[in-house]
Short mmCIF file of C-alpha atoms in Angstrom, two decimals:
data_model
loop_
_atom_site.label_atom_id
_atom_site.label_comp_id
_atom_site.label_asym_id
_atom_site.label_seq_id
_atom_site.Cartn_x
_atom_site.Cartn_y
_atom_site.Cartn_z
CA UNK Y 306 -50.45 116.82 171.05
CA UNK Y 307 -52.03 116.42 167.62
CA UNK Y 308 -55.65 116.17 166.51
CA UNK Y 309 -58.89 118.13 166.68
CA UNK Y 310 -61.18 119.65 169.29
CA UNK Y 311 -64.92 120.06 168.80
CA UNK Y 312 -65.48 123.20 170.88
CA UNK Y 313 -68.90 124.52 171.87
CA UNK Y 314 -68.26 128.24 171.50
CA UNK Y 315 -70.00 130.42 174.10
CA UNK Y 316 -71.54 133.80 173.22
CA UNK Y 317 -69.70 137.06 173.71
CA UNK Y 318 -66.21 136.13 172.56
CA UNK Y 319 -64.54 135.92 169.16
CA UNK Y 320 -63.29 132.77 167.48
CA UNK Y 321 -59.76 134.13 167.93
CA UNK Y 322 -60.43 134.47 171.68
CA UNK Y 323 -61.42 130.80 171.72
CA UNK Y 324 -58.14 129.83 170.05
CA UNK Y 325 -56.14 131.85 172.59
CA UNK Y 326 -58.01 130.32 175.52
CA UNK Y 327 -57.47 126.77 174.25
CA UNK Y 328 -53.76 127.51 173.77
CA UNK Y 329 -53.54 128.44 177.44
CA UNK Y 330 -55.61 125.49 178.65
CA UNK Y 331 -53.64 122.92 176.67
CA UNK Y 332 -50.30 124.77 176.88
CA UNK Y 333 -50.05 124.40 173.15
CA UNK Y 334 -48.73 126.98 170.68
CA UNK Y 335 -50.25 125.66 167.47
CA UNK Y 336 -54.04 125.95 167.54
CA UNK Y 337 -56.23 127.02 164.62
CA UNK Y 338 -59.97 127.17 163.99
CA UNK Y 339 -61.93 125.84 161.04
CA UNK Y 340 -64.44 128.58 160.28
CA UNK Y 341 -65.17 131.84 162.09
CA UNK Y 342 -68.25 132.27 164.26
CA UNK Y 343 -69.47 135.78 165.06
CA UNK Y 344 -68.96 136.85 168.70
CA UNK Y 345 -72.69 136.60 169.48
CA UNK Y 346 -73.03 133.16 167.87
CA UNK Y 347 -72.65 129.86 169.70
CA UNK Y 348 -72.04 126.25 168.80
CA UNK Y 349 -69.56 124.12 166.91
CA UNK Y 350 -66.12 125.66 166.40
CA UNK Y 351 -63.70 123.01 165.08
CA UNK Y 352 -60.16 123.55 166.35
CA UNK Y 353 -57.01 121.88 165.07
CA UNK Y 354 -54.24 121.13 167.56
CA UNK Y 355 -50.52 120.89 166.88
CA UNK Y 356 -49.52 119.65 163.45
CA UNK Y 357 -53.19 119.02 162.64
CA UNK Y 358 -53.49 122.75 161.87
CA UNK Y 359 -52.09 121.80 158.46
CA UNK Y 360 -55.13 119.57 157.91
CA UNK Y 361 -57.87 122.18 158.42
CA UNK Y 362 -58.14 122.72 154.67
CA UNK Y 363 -59.15 119.08 154.17
CA UNK Y 364 -62.13 119.03 156.55
CA UNK Y 365 -65.55 118.74 154.87
CA UNK Y 366 -66.86 122.26 154.15
CA UNK Y 367 -70.60 122.00 154.84
CA UNK Y 368 -72.27 123.57 157.88
CA UNK Y 369 -75.65 123.59 159.63
CA UNK Y 370 -77.24 126.24 161.82
CA UNK Y 371 -80.23 126.95 164.01
CA UNK Y 372 -81.08 130.59 163.35
CA UNK Y 373 -83.72 132.99 164.61
CA UNK Y 374 -84.61 135.84 162.25
CA UNK Y 375 -86.54 138.89 163.47
CA UNK Y 376 -88.64 140.55 160.79
CA UNK Y 377 -89.53 144.23 160.50
CA UNK Y 378 -86.12 145.31 161.79
CA UNK Y 379 -82.94 146.29 159.91
CA UNK Y 380 -79.57 146.93 161.56
CA UNK Y 381 -76.09 148.06 160.55
CA UNK Y 382 -74.57 144.62 161.21
CA UNK Y 383 -77.53 142.52 160.01
CA UNK Y 384 -77.91 141.17 163.56
CA UNK Y 385 -79.06 142.53 166.91
CA UNK Y 386 -75.51 143.57 167.83
CA UNK Y 387 -75.69 146.56 165.48
CA UNK Y 388 -77.54 149.86 165.49
CA UNK Y 389 -81.16 149.80 164.36
CA UNK Y 390 -81.61 151.40 160.96
CA UNK Y 391 -85.36 150.91 160.78
CA UNK Y 392 -88.08 149.18 162.79
CA UNK Y 393 -91.59 148.94 161.40
CA UNK Y 394 -94.25 146.74 163.03
CA UNK Y 395 -95.44 143.99 160.66
CA UNK Y 396 -98.10 142.19 162.71
CA UNK Y 397 -100.00 141.59 159.46
CA UNK Y 398 -97.26 139.22 158.25
CA UNK Y 399 -98.21 135.55 158.05
CA UNK Y 400 -95.99 132.51 158.40
CA UNK Y 401 -97.04 131.21 154.98
CA UNK Y 402 -95.71 134.37 153.30
CA UNK Y 403 -92.33 133.94 154.92
CA UNK Y 404 -92.13 130.23 154.13
CA UNK Y 405 -92.88 130.98 150.48
CA UNK Y 406 -90.20 133.68 150.41
CA UNK Y 407 -87.60 131.35 151.92
CA UNK Y 408 -87.83 129.09 148.87
CA UNK Y 409 -86.06 131.83 146.88
CA UNK Y 410 -82.91 131.22 148.92
CA UNK Y 411 -82.51 127.46 148.50
CA UNK Y 412 -79.90 126.39 145.96
CA UNK Y 413 -77.05 128.41 144.50
CA UNK Y 414 -77.65 132.10 145.17
CA UNK Y 415 -75.76 135.38 144.84
CA UNK Y 416 -75.07 136.76 148.31
CA UNK Y 417 -73.40 140.01 149.35
CA UNK Y 418 -71.46 139.51 152.61
CA UNK Y 419 -72.40 141.77 155.54
CA UNK Y 420 -70.56 145.08 155.81
CA UNK Y 421 -69.36 143.89 159.23
CA UNK Y 422 -67.54 140.67 158.33
CA UNK Y 423 -64.02 139.23 158.34
CA UNK Y 424 -63.65 139.34 154.56
CA UNK Y 425 -60.53 141.24 153.52
CA UNK Y 426 -60.49 144.07 150.98
CA UNK Y 427 -57.03 145.41 150.10
CA UNK Y 428 -55.57 143.93 153.27
CA UNK Y 429 -58.26 145.31 155.59
CA UNK Y 430 -61.15 143.37 157.08
CA UNK Y 431 -64.59 144.73 156.27
CA UNK Y 432 -65.53 145.16 159.93
CA UNK Y 433 -62.41 147.30 160.48
CA UNK Y 434 -63.35 149.53 157.55
CA UNK Y 435 -66.98 149.74 158.68
CA UNK Y 436 -66.01 150.70 162.23
CA UNK Y 437 -63.81 153.50 160.89
CA UNK Y 438 -66.73 154.82 158.85
CA UNK Y 439 -65.47 153.57 155.49
CA UNK Y 440 -68.15 151.59 153.69
CA UNK Y 441 -66.78 149.52 150.82
CA UNK Y 442 -68.90 148.08 148.05
CA UNK Y 443 -68.55 144.31 148.15
CA UNK Y 444 -69.39 142.13 145.18
CA UNK Y 445 -71.92 139.35 145.50
CA UNK Y 446 -70.53 135.84 145.79
CA UNK Y 447 -72.14 132.58 144.79
CA UNK Y 448 -72.99 130.42 147.80
CA UNK Y 449 -75.18 127.38 148.16
CA UNK Y 450 -77.94 126.69 150.67
CA UNK Y 451 -79.02 123.06 150.59
CA UNK Y 452 -81.94 123.17 152.99
CA UNK Y 453 -84.05 125.64 154.97
CA UNK Y 454 -86.54 124.11 157.37
CA UNK Y 455 -88.94 126.17 159.49
CA UNK Y 456 -88.82 125.08 163.14
CA UNK Y 457 -91.05 127.66 164.80
CA UNK Y 458 -92.94 130.90 164.17
CA UNK Y 459 -93.80 133.56 166.76
CA UNK Y 460 -96.28 136.15 165.54
CA UNK Y 461 -96.26 139.74 166.77
CA UNK Y 462 -95.33 143.29 165.83
CA UNK Y 463 -91.82 142.02 165.06
CA UNK Y 464 -92.34 138.33 164.37
CA UNK Y 465 -89.53 135.81 164.70
CA UNK Y 466 -88.95 132.63 162.75
CA UNK Y 467 -86.65 129.79 163.81
CA UNK Y 468 -84.87 127.97 160.98
CA UNK Y 469 -82.67 124.93 160.46
CA UNK Y 470 -80.23 125.78 157.66
CA UNK Y 471 -77.77 123.49 155.90
CA UNK Y 472 -75.33 125.30 153.63
CA UNK Y 473 -71.99 125.29 151.88
CA UNK Y 474 -68.88 127.31 152.77
CA UNK Y 475 -68.93 131.09 152.66
CA UNK Y 476 -72.64 131.43 153.46
CA UNK Y 477 -73.54 134.24 155.86
CA UNK Y 478 -76.72 133.63 157.85
CA UNK Y 479 -76.80 137.34 158.75
CA UNK Y 480 -76.94 138.10 155.03
CA UNK Y 481 -79.77 135.59 154.63
CA UNK Y 482 -81.74 137.39 157.35
CA UNK Y 483 -81.11 140.75 155.69
CA UNK Y 484 -82.02 139.47 152.22
CA UNK Y 485 -85.18 137.73 153.44
CA UNK Y 486 -86.35 141.02 154.95
CA UNK Y 487 -85.49 142.86 151.75
CA UNK Y 488 -87.38 140.32 149.64
CA UNK Y 489 -90.46 140.80 151.85
CA UNK Y 490 -89.87 144.60 151.78
CA UNK Y 491 -90.08 144.82 155.57
CA UNK Y 492 -86.49 144.43 156.80
CA UNK Y 493 -84.95 141.52 158.63
CA UNK Y 494 -82.09 140.86 161.01
CA UNK Y 495 -80.52 137.88 162.74
CA UNK Y 496 -81.67 137.54 166.35
CA UNK Y 497 -79.63 134.48 167.36
CA UNK Y 498 -77.41 131.83 165.78
CA UNK Y 499 -76.13 128.42 166.85
CA UNK Y 500 -73.95 126.30 164.61
CA UNK Y 501 -75.10 122.72 165.05
CA UNK Y 502 -72.69 121.10 162.59
CA UNK Y 503 -69.43 122.11 160.97
CA UNK Y 504 -66.74 120.27 159.05
CA UNK Y 505 -67.84 116.84 160.25
CA UNK Y 506 -68.37 117.83 163.90
CA UNK Y 507 -71.78 117.81 165.64
CA UNK Y 508 -73.00 120.03 168.49
CA UNK Y 509 -74.05 116.98 170.54
CA UNK Y 510 -70.41 115.85 170.67
CA UNK Y 511 -68.88 119.25 171.44
CA UNK Y 512 -67.11 120.32 174.64
CA UNK Y 513 -67.68 123.54 176.55
CA UNK Y 514 -64.72 125.35 178.05
CA UNK Y 515 -65.70 124.09 181.51
CA UNK Y 516 -65.84 120.50 180.28
CA UNK Y 517 -62.51 120.87 178.51
CA UNK Y 518 -60.87 122.39 181.59
CA UNK Y 519 -62.16 119.53 183.77
CA UNK Y 520 -60.78 116.92 181.38
CA UNK Y 521 -57.41 118.67 181.21
CA UNK Y 522 -57.23 118.90 185.01
CA UNK Y 523 -57.81 115.13 185.30
CA UNK Y 524 -55.34 114.40 182.51
CA UNK Y 525 -58.19 112.80 180.58
CA UNK Y 526 -58.45 115.02 177.51
CA UNK Y 527 -57.91 113.23 174.21
CA UNK Y 528 -58.14 115.13 170.92
CA UNK Y 529 -60.31 113.82 168.10
CA UNK Y 530 -58.03 111.79 165.85
CA UNK Y 531 -57.40 112.42 162.16
CA UNK Y 532 -59.04 109.03 161.51
CA UNK Y 533 -62.37 110.47 162.66
CA UNK Y 534 -62.04 114.07 161.48
CA UNK Y 535 -60.99 113.02 157.98
CA UNK Y 536 -63.13 109.91 157.67
CA UNK Y 537 -64.79 111.33 154.54
CA UNK Y 538 -61.49 110.68 152.72
CA UNK Y 539 -60.55 107.19 151.54
CA UNK Y 540 -57.51 105.74 153.34
CA UNK Y 541 -54.52 104.15 151.61
CA UNK Y 542 -51.74 102.11 153.19
CA UNK Y 543 -48.04 102.04 152.37
CA UNK Y 544 -45.34 99.53 153.17
CA UNK Y 545 -42.60 100.68 155.54
CA UNK Y 546 -40.17 101.31 152.69
CA UNK Y 547 -42.71 103.17 150.54
CA UNK Y 548 -43.86 105.17 153.56
CA UNK Y 549 -40.31 106.43 154.04
CA UNK Y 550 -40.03 107.36 150.37
CA UNK Y 551 -43.44 109.09 150.37
CA UNK Y 552 -42.54 111.11 153.46
CA UNK Y 553 -39.43 112.31 151.65
CA UNK Y 554 -41.63 113.74 148.90
CA UNK Y 555 -41.47 110.91 146.38
CA UNK Y 556 -44.41 109.75 144.27
CA UNK Y 557 -45.50 106.16 144.96
CA UNK Y 558 -46.83 103.58 142.51
CA UNK Y 559 -47.43 100.70 144.93
CA UNK Y 560 -50.14 101.28 147.55
CA UNK Y 561 -53.39 99.68 148.64
CA UNK Y 562 -56.76 100.75 149.96
CA UNK Y 563 -57.59 100.32 153.61
CA UNK Y 564 -58.99 96.84 154.35
CA UNK Y 565 -57.89 95.54 150.93
CA UNK Y 566 -54.89 93.34 150.28
CA UNK Y 567 -54.49 93.99 146.57
CA UNK Y 568 -52.54 96.95 145.29
CA UNK Y 569 -52.69 99.04 142.10
CA UNK Y 570 -55.61 97.38 140.32
CA UNK Y 571 -57.73 97.59 143.49
CA UNK Y 572 -57.16 101.30 143.72
CA UNK Y 573 -58.28 101.84 140.16
CA UNK Y 574 -61.23 99.40 140.29
CA UNK Y 575 -62.67 100.09 143.74
CA UNK Y 576 -62.48 103.87 143.62
CA UNK Y 577 -63.52 103.85 139.96
CA UNK Y 578 -61.29 106.80 139.11
CA UNK Y 579 -61.74 108.10 135.57
CA UNK Y 580 -58.51 108.81 133.72
CA UNK Y 581 -56.86 112.08 134.72
CA UNK Y 582 -58.98 112.26 137.87
CA UNK Y 583 -57.63 113.54 141.18
CA UNK Y 584 -58.66 112.39 144.64
CA UNK Y 585 -57.40 113.29 148.10
CA UNK Y 586 -56.74 110.39 150.47
CA UNK Y 587 -55.51 109.75 154.00
CA UNK Y 588 -52.13 108.03 153.97
CA UNK Y 589 -51.02 105.48 156.58
CA UNK Y 590 -48.01 103.30 157.16
CA UNK Y 591 -48.77 99.59 157.45
CA UNK Y 592 -48.42 99.83 161.26
CA UNK Y 593 -51.42 102.25 161.21
CA UNK Y 594 -49.32 105.39 161.74
CA UNK Y 595 -50.96 108.41 160.10
CA UNK Y 596 -48.56 110.06 157.65
CA UNK Y 597 -50.59 112.85 156.05
CA UNK Y 598 -52.69 113.65 153.00
CA UNK Y 599 -51.91 112.46 149.50
CA UNK Y 600 -53.44 112.91 146.09
CA UNK Y 601 -54.05 110.09 143.65
CA UNK Y 602 -53.23 111.05 140.09
CA UNK Y 603 -54.70 108.61 137.62
CA UNK Y 604 -53.76 108.52 133.94
CA UNK Y 605 -53.96 106.00 131.15
CA UNK Y 606 -50.46 104.73 131.96
CA UNK Y 607 -50.11 104.79 135.73
CA UNK Y 608 -51.67 105.66 139.07
CA UNK Y 609 -49.50 107.67 141.44
CA UNK Y 610 -49.82 108.65 145.09
CA UNK Y 611 -48.41 112.17 145.40
CA UNK Y 612 -47.66 113.85 148.78
CA UNK Y 613 -49.79 116.90 149.62
CA UNK Y 614 -49.23 117.31 153.36
CA UNK Y 615 -46.61 115.20 155.15
CA UNK Y 616 -46.91 115.50 158.92
CA UNK Y 617 -43.67 113.71 159.79
CA UNK Y 618 -40.91 113.58 157.21
CA UNK Y 619 -38.80 111.43 159.55
CA UNK Y 620 -40.95 108.32 159.13
#
């Protein structure tokens, strides 16, 4: 079995637990996930199956979330799973103040990851160090938040705001909740989180464990193909002889774009590659067999298709 699974992660288990459970359900050794979700979080968890685990690095990186932030509260983990550090009623707070503050976090920002996170420092994950009482200073990292949209506001002593957030890789929504509270000087923590989009997969198309188990029992489960998961990459096609050479690690001069009959000049003209540019592409044999991921290297003298990941070297 080879391909991808768009899993709807339930609350209360880790992303690693999800991988282990899918391994058992599908009786498959090679399963990997494309981006950790906290145990309390729900939603899209892309999983790669079989040889497709080698393709996780090529999935689109952007993500989207529905998040609820509770204001007036600070916790050790920056969400409601941690111990409360402070809780001060802020019933005076207005929605307009929070919406104005949120504008500070759109664009490229410096963000310090939560103390309880999977980031490694000297071979140890931060949450392991934090649980053992060792707090390590972590440097801020540059992340990008493309959009923050307010969905709902619930006033009260500890008001909550629901947000739709679209962001780049490495963004922690728990850190956003913490930093929003700090900016307002009242404290803030993440109350709930659902990932609605990740790496090209949408929540509406995801499968729960129960749905997956039912499909497996009926023999009806089909993984998402590489054609769909990697559709953001241009596809190129090789002849049978060139496919064999490419799968053996050789660079190829003669290839064509999907749905085009012309070869080298079409590649250069249609993709409009500047000289010395590099582009990742899906590579297929002319019988539509998926071979792997290649990189087009374009120079003033020649355009080459170079192997990056070859899934079957016996083609």
